[in-house]
Amino acid sequence: CMGLGFGIAGSAYAEKPLVLGFSQVGAESEWRTANTASIKDAAKQAGVTLKFADAQQKQENQVKAIRSFIAQKVDVIAFSPVVESGWDTVLGEAKAAKIPVILTDRAVDAKDKSLYVTFIGSDFVEEGRRAGRWLLERAKSMPAGDINIVELQGTVGSAPAIDRKSGFAEIIAANPHLKIIRSQSGDFTRAKGKEVMEAFLKTDGKKINVLYAHNDDMAIGAIQAIEEAGLKPGKDILVISVDGVKGAFEAMMAGKLNVTVECSPLLGPQLMKVAKQVVAGETVPKRITTEESVFPAEVAAKEFPNRKY
Ligand code: GZL
């Protein structure tokens, strides 16, 4: 009795593959490209039909993509919101269409928590605290007097930029000599990170002791600017960043970056597992936090062969 989903052995019921609509921020950094690869590979492994849209870091493109997933009646929607706010309307449309939404990587500031089923991602405030704790410790062996810090922020309004800034500031407040003298967004890209660091060097060059960059790509861009200004990154100006991408390990092995705080982009497998649980009507935790560590330059060479992104 083919087609009835049971009967002769071997005609096992072919489960209809789950259809997942994913709206990605863009392709702005090494982290992002690794995150995209993880999601696409995991979908293939899990037999999930993935509809993938790249928003080129524009919120309106993410809203359009989510609306198109709703129109296509996908089983589940997932996305990494480029900024925290402005999602309530479109998430309300997904809820009205009875399509569950999973947040990955970045959070939204929606008051109504029923607009999404769960948020899978890092604790960005803790990442900022880890960067701050490294500097607090390092400051103990630096010359007395003020330690001037310049900060390259991530995309304005994004959860990682807001949270990495606040976590870092919270920790360094313990040492009044640690002063953030300039802070500006480099939009998480190498190009912008270099451009903003050039401006910092022009106005405050010799005074700068430390750079805190919210991601490795901006740090790598800034390292080029520091070298072009005739200074030694990692020595004349300490460089602290976040993500832990291969480029950061290469910079640390070259002595140009002092520490990177890991932020794992490998969220694909967890996303597919949770998407299947959600569609199967299972309850999942409202918040799933990725486990991460900190990699100072001293361990870079040993750790590098283990890196997956
Ligand atoms: C963090 C992620 C950030 C990375 C950047 O989870 O949202 O966006 O730190 C990326 O590299 O561009």
Short mmCIF file of C-alpha atoms and ligand atoms in Angstrom, two decimals:
data_model
loop_
_atom_site.label_atom_id
_atom_site.label_comp_id
_atom_site.label_asym_id
_atom_site.label_seq_id
_atom_site.Cartn_x
_atom_site.Cartn_y
_atom_site.Cartn_z
CA CYS A 1 0.00 0.00 0.00
CA MET A 2 2.45 2.61 -1.25
CA GLY A 3 1.70 6.20 -0.56
CA LEU A 4 -0.19 5.41 2.64
CA GLY A 5 3.05 5.92 4.54
CA PHE A 6 3.23 2.35 5.85
CA GLY A 7 2.88 -1.18 4.50
CA ILE A 8 5.65 -3.18 2.82
CA ALA A 9 8.96 -2.87 4.69
CA GLY A 10 11.30 -0.54 2.87
CA SER A 11 8.57 1.86 1.86
CA ALA A 12 9.21 3.65 5.12
CA TYR A 13 7.28 6.86 5.48
CA ALA A 14 9.42 9.64 3.92
CA GLU A 15 9.16 12.48 6.44
CA LYS A 16 8.64 15.82 4.63
CA PRO A 17 11.93 17.76 5.20
CA LEU A 18 11.63 20.74 7.55
CA VAL A 19 11.76 24.07 5.71
CA LEU A 20 13.76 26.75 7.58
CA GLY A 21 13.90 30.38 6.42
CA PHE A 22 17.11 32.07 7.63
CA SER A 23 17.80 35.83 7.39
CA GLN A 24 21.54 36.51 7.84
CA VAL A 25 23.03 39.93 8.77
CA GLY A 26 25.47 40.02 5.85
CA ALA A 27 29.07 38.99 5.09
CA GLU A 28 30.85 41.79 6.98
CA SER A 29 33.45 39.75 8.85
CA GLU A 30 35.36 36.46 9.06
CA TRP A 31 33.05 35.63 11.94
CA ARG A 32 29.96 36.11 9.78
CA THR A 33 31.21 34.01 6.89
CA ALA A 34 32.07 31.21 9.34
CA ASN A 35 28.59 31.55 10.89
CA THR A 36 26.95 31.26 7.45
CA ALA A 37 29.07 28.19 6.59
CA SER A 38 28.07 26.55 9.88
CA ILE A 39 24.36 27.11 9.22
CA LYS A 40 24.49 25.87 5.61
CA ASP A 41 26.58 22.78 6.49
CA ALA A 42 24.37 21.94 9.47
CA ALA A 43 21.18 22.24 7.37
CA LYS A 44 22.63 19.80 4.84
CA GLN A 45 23.69 17.37 7.60
CA ALA A 46 20.26 17.60 9.23
CA GLY A 47 18.29 17.17 5.98
CA VAL A 48 16.69 20.59 6.53
CA THR A 49 15.59 22.58 3.46
CA LEU A 50 17.26 25.98 4.02
CA LYS A 51 16.02 29.21 2.42
CA PHE A 52 18.90 31.65 3.05
CA ALA A 53 18.84 35.46 2.62
CA ASP A 54 21.85 37.84 3.08
CA ALA A 55 20.70 41.33 4.17
CA GLN A 56 23.95 43.22 3.45
CA GLN A 57 23.70 44.56 7.04
CA LYS A 58 20.40 46.37 6.32
CA GLN A 59 17.45 45.88 8.66
CA GLU A 60 14.89 46.57 5.91
CA ASN A 61 16.30 43.64 3.92
CA GLN A 62 15.87 41.35 6.93
CA VAL A 63 12.26 42.48 7.36
CA LYS A 64 11.64 41.79 3.65
CA ALA A 65 13.22 38.33 3.94
CA ILE A 66 11.10 37.41 7.00
CA ARG A 67 7.95 38.58 5.16
CA SER A 68 8.85 36.41 2.19
CA PHE A 69 9.40 33.38 4.45
CA ILE A 70 5.94 33.99 5.92
CA ALA A 71 4.43 34.20 2.42
CA GLN A 72 6.20 30.93 1.51
CA LYS A 73 4.73 29.34 4.64
CA VAL A 74 8.08 27.95 5.87
CA ASP A 75 7.93 25.70 8.95
CA VAL A 76 10.25 27.87 11.07
CA ILE A 77 12.07 31.21 10.72
CA ALA A 78 15.49 31.97 12.23
CA PHE A 79 17.57 35.15 12.01
CA SER A 80 20.43 37.14 13.48
CA PRO A 81 18.98 40.66 13.96
CA VAL A 82 21.45 43.28 12.68
CA VAL A 83 20.23 45.72 15.38
CA GLU A 84 18.25 45.17 18.62
CA SER A 85 15.16 47.25 17.93
CA GLY A 86 12.41 47.61 15.28
CA TRP A 87 11.30 43.96 15.03
CA ASP A 88 7.96 43.89 16.86
CA THR A 89 5.78 44.42 13.77
CA VAL A 90 7.30 41.77 11.52
CA LEU A 91 7.64 39.27 14.39
CA GLY A 92 3.96 39.90 15.14
CA GLU A 93 3.19 38.95 11.52
CA ALA A 94 5.14 35.68 11.92
CA LYS A 95 3.24 34.96 15.16
CA ALA A 96 -0.11 35.65 13.43
CA ALA A 97 0.96 33.24 10.69
CA LYS A 98 1.76 30.66 13.43
CA ILE A 99 5.40 30.36 12.26
CA PRO A 100 7.84 29.96 15.20
CA VAL A 101 10.88 32.29 15.23
CA ILE A 102 14.34 31.41 16.59
CA LEU A 103 16.92 34.15 17.28
CA THR A 104 20.58 33.23 16.69
CA ASP A 105 23.76 35.18 17.47
CA ARG A 106 22.20 38.58 18.30
CA ALA A 107 19.16 39.48 20.46
CA VAL A 108 16.18 41.81 19.94
CA ASP A 109 14.81 44.23 22.55
CA ALA A 110 11.17 43.19 21.97
CA LYS A 111 9.13 43.58 25.17
CA ASP A 112 6.81 40.75 24.14
CA LYS A 113 8.99 37.68 24.65
CA SER A 114 6.35 35.48 22.99
CA LEU A 115 7.50 36.91 19.63
CA TYR A 116 10.34 34.36 19.55
CA VAL A 117 10.75 30.85 20.90
CA THR A 118 14.41 31.00 21.94
CA PHE A 119 17.69 32.94 21.54
CA ILE A 120 20.82 30.88 20.78
CA GLY A 121 23.98 32.94 21.13
CA SER A 122 26.85 34.24 23.21
CA ASP A 123 26.72 36.37 26.33
CA PHE A 124 28.21 39.55 24.85
CA VAL A 125 28.30 41.39 28.18
CA GLU A 126 30.46 38.57 29.57
CA GLU A 127 32.69 38.81 26.49
CA GLY A 128 33.20 42.52 27.27
CA ARG A 129 33.93 41.66 30.91
CA ARG A 130 36.55 39.08 29.82
CA ALA A 131 38.29 41.72 27.69
CA GLY A 132 38.19 44.10 30.67
CA ARG A 133 39.56 41.48 33.07
CA TRP A 134 42.54 40.81 30.77
CA LEU A 135 43.38 44.55 30.73
CA LEU A 136 42.85 44.94 34.50
CA GLU A 137 45.42 42.18 35.05
CA ARG A 138 47.83 43.51 32.39
CA ALA A 139 47.63 47.04 33.82
CA LYS A 140 49.31 45.79 36.99
CA SER A 141 52.59 45.42 35.06
CA MET A 142 52.27 48.67 33.07
CA PRO A 143 53.97 51.97 33.99
CA ALA A 144 52.16 54.05 36.66
CA GLY A 145 49.83 56.84 35.53
CA ASP A 146 46.89 56.96 33.14
CA ILE A 147 46.40 54.19 30.56
CA ASN A 148 44.56 55.71 27.59
CA ILE A 149 42.21 53.39 25.70
CA VAL A 150 40.57 53.90 22.30
CA GLU A 151 37.55 51.74 21.47
CA LEU A 152 36.32 50.52 18.08
CA GLN A 153 32.62 49.72 18.58
CA GLY A 154 30.66 47.24 16.47
CA THR A 155 27.59 48.12 14.41
CA VAL A 156 25.66 50.96 16.07
CA GLY A 157 22.56 49.60 17.84
CA SER A 158 23.61 45.94 17.60
CA ALA A 159 23.48 43.73 20.70
CA PRO A 160 27.20 42.80 20.53
CA ALA A 161 28.26 46.46 20.29
CA ILE A 162 26.00 47.59 23.15
CA ASP A 163 26.87 44.67 25.41
CA ARG A 164 30.61 44.39 24.72
CA LYS A 165 30.92 48.09 25.49
CA SER A 166 29.05 47.85 28.79
CA GLY A 167 30.78 44.66 29.99
CA PHE A 168 34.24 46.13 29.34
CA ALA A 169 33.42 49.47 31.02
CA GLU A 170 31.95 47.67 34.05
CA ILE A 171 35.20 45.81 34.71
CA ILE A 172 37.79 48.52 33.97
CA ALA A 173 35.96 50.90 36.34
CA ALA A 174 37.90 49.09 39.10
CA ASN A 175 41.08 50.91 38.00
CA PRO A 176 40.63 54.71 37.72
CA HIS A 177 43.82 54.98 35.62
CA LEU A 178 42.11 53.03 32.79
CA LYS A 179 40.50 55.75 30.64
CA ILE A 180 38.56 55.36 27.39
CA ILE A 181 39.58 58.56 25.59
CA ARG A 182 37.88 57.84 22.20
CA SER A 183 35.09 55.47 21.19
CA GLN A 184 33.54 55.15 17.72
CA SER A 185 31.88 52.52 15.51
CA GLY A 186 33.91 50.65 12.88
CA ASP A 187 30.79 48.64 11.89
CA PHE A 188 32.60 45.30 12.50
CA THR A 189 34.57 45.60 9.22
CA ARG A 190 38.35 45.71 8.57
CA ALA A 191 38.06 48.70 6.24
CA LYS A 192 36.09 50.85 8.67
CA GLY A 193 38.21 49.70 11.61
CA LYS A 194 41.35 50.89 9.80
CA GLU A 195 39.73 54.19 8.82
CA VAL A 196 38.56 55.04 12.35
CA MET A 197 41.89 54.00 13.89
CA GLU A 198 43.68 56.33 11.43
CA ALA A 199 41.51 59.17 12.75
CA PHE A 200 42.26 58.21 16.38
CA LEU A 201 46.01 58.15 15.60
CA LYS A 202 45.85 61.56 13.94
CA THR A 203 44.27 63.23 16.98
CA ASP A 204 45.72 61.19 19.85
CA GLY A 205 48.55 59.06 18.36
CA LYS A 206 51.31 59.18 20.96
CA LYS A 207 48.80 59.23 23.86
CA ILE A 208 47.13 55.92 22.94
CA ASN A 209 48.22 52.95 25.06
CA VAL A 210 45.48 50.39 24.33
CA LEU A 211 42.96 49.57 21.58
CA TYR A 212 39.79 47.62 22.48
CA ALA A 213 38.05 46.44 19.29
CA HIS A 214 34.62 44.74 19.46
CA ASN A 215 35.72 42.23 16.80
CA ASP A 216 38.91 40.84 15.26
CA ASP A 217 38.20 42.26 11.80
CA MET A 218 38.24 45.85 13.06
CA ALA A 219 41.35 45.04 15.14
CA ILE A 220 43.14 43.69 12.04
CA GLY A 221 42.25 46.85 10.11
CA ALA A 222 43.43 48.99 13.02
CA ILE A 223 46.71 47.03 13.23
CA GLN A 224 47.46 48.11 9.64
CA ALA A 225 46.77 51.75 10.59
CA ILE A 226 49.03 51.50 13.67
CA GLU A 227 51.88 50.10 11.56
CA GLU A 228 51.39 52.75 8.87
CA ALA A 229 51.71 55.36 11.65
CA GLY A 230 55.14 53.92 12.46
CA LEU A 231 54.03 52.33 15.75
CA LYS A 232 54.24 48.68 16.87
CA PRO A 233 50.80 47.07 17.45
CA GLY A 234 50.88 44.69 20.42
CA LYS A 235 53.76 46.67 21.97
CA ASP A 236 53.45 50.47 21.62
CA ILE A 237 49.67 50.02 21.58
CA LEU A 238 48.20 46.89 23.21
CA VAL A 239 45.42 45.36 21.06
CA ILE A 240 42.43 43.55 22.61
CA SER A 241 39.64 42.09 20.46
CA VAL A 242 36.75 39.59 20.32
CA ASP A 243 35.69 36.62 18.10
CA GLY A 244 38.79 34.38 17.94
CA VAL A 245 38.87 33.99 14.14
CA LYS A 246 41.94 32.58 12.36
CA GLY A 247 43.09 36.11 11.40
CA ALA A 248 43.33 36.97 15.10
CA PHE A 249 45.50 33.92 15.84
CA GLU A 250 47.79 34.85 12.94
CA ALA A 251 48.07 38.42 14.29
CA MET A 252 48.85 37.09 17.79
CA MET A 253 51.53 34.74 16.44
CA ALA A 254 53.03 37.76 14.66
CA GLY A 255 53.09 39.64 17.99
CA LYS A 256 50.60 42.29 16.77
CA LEU A 257 47.52 41.31 18.82
CA ASN A 258 47.60 40.64 22.57
CA VAL A 259 44.38 38.74 23.28
CA THR A 260 41.13 37.67 21.60
CA VAL A 261 37.95 36.76 23.49
CA GLU A 262 36.25 33.82 21.79
CA CYS A 263 32.76 34.27 20.32
CA SER A 264 31.78 31.10 18.52
CA PRO A 265 30.01 31.42 15.12
CA LEU A 266 29.48 27.65 14.96
CA LEU A 267 25.77 27.85 15.84
CA GLY A 268 24.48 25.76 12.92
CA PRO A 269 24.17 22.33 14.57
CA GLN A 270 22.41 23.75 17.66
CA LEU A 271 20.05 25.76 15.42
CA MET A 272 18.99 22.70 13.41
CA LYS A 273 18.46 20.61 16.54
CA VAL A 274 16.33 23.31 18.18
CA ALA A 275 14.39 24.01 14.94
CA LYS A 276 13.34 20.33 14.78
CA GLN A 277 12.37 20.32 18.47
CA VAL A 278 10.31 23.50 18.03
CA VAL A 279 8.47 22.16 14.97
CA ALA A 280 7.85 18.89 16.81
CA GLY A 281 6.16 20.96 19.53
CA GLU A 282 8.80 20.27 22.19
CA THR A 283 9.55 23.01 24.73
CA VAL A 284 13.07 24.48 24.47
CA PRO A 285 14.88 26.82 26.90
CA LYS A 286 14.20 30.53 26.24
CA ARG A 287 17.96 31.20 26.23
CA ILE A 288 20.74 28.89 24.98
CA THR A 289 24.20 30.36 25.69
CA THR A 290 27.31 29.19 23.78
CA GLU A 291 30.33 28.09 25.86
CA GLU A 292 33.44 30.19 25.09
CA SER A 293 36.96 31.05 26.34
CA VAL A 294 39.74 33.65 26.09
CA PHE A 295 42.95 33.24 24.04
CA PRO A 296 45.95 35.42 25.01
CA ALA A 297 48.89 35.61 22.55
CA GLU A 298 50.95 33.22 24.71
CA VAL A 299 48.69 30.27 23.77
CA ALA A 300 48.01 31.25 20.12
CA ALA A 301 50.53 28.92 18.45
CA LYS A 302 49.43 25.93 20.51
CA GLU A 303 45.70 26.57 20.02
CA PHE A 304 45.83 27.57 16.31
CA PRO A 305 45.73 23.99 14.89
CA ASN A 306 42.51 23.35 16.84
CA ARG A 307 40.66 26.34 15.43
CA LYS A 308 37.61 25.51 13.29
CA TYR A 309 36.78 29.03 12.01
C1 GZL B 1 28.78 38.30 17.40
C2 GZL B 1 28.44 38.74 15.99
C3 GZL B 1 29.37 39.82 15.57
C4 GZL B 1 30.82 39.38 15.52
C5 GZL B 1 31.30 40.19 14.37
O1 GZL B 1 28.01 37.20 17.76
O2 GZL B 1 27.12 39.22 15.94
O3 GZL B 1 29.02 40.21 14.24
O4 GZL B 1 31.52 39.65 16.71
C6 GZL B 1 30.17 39.98 13.40
O5 GZL B 1 32.52 39.77 13.82
O6 GZL B 1 30.26 40.84 12.34
#
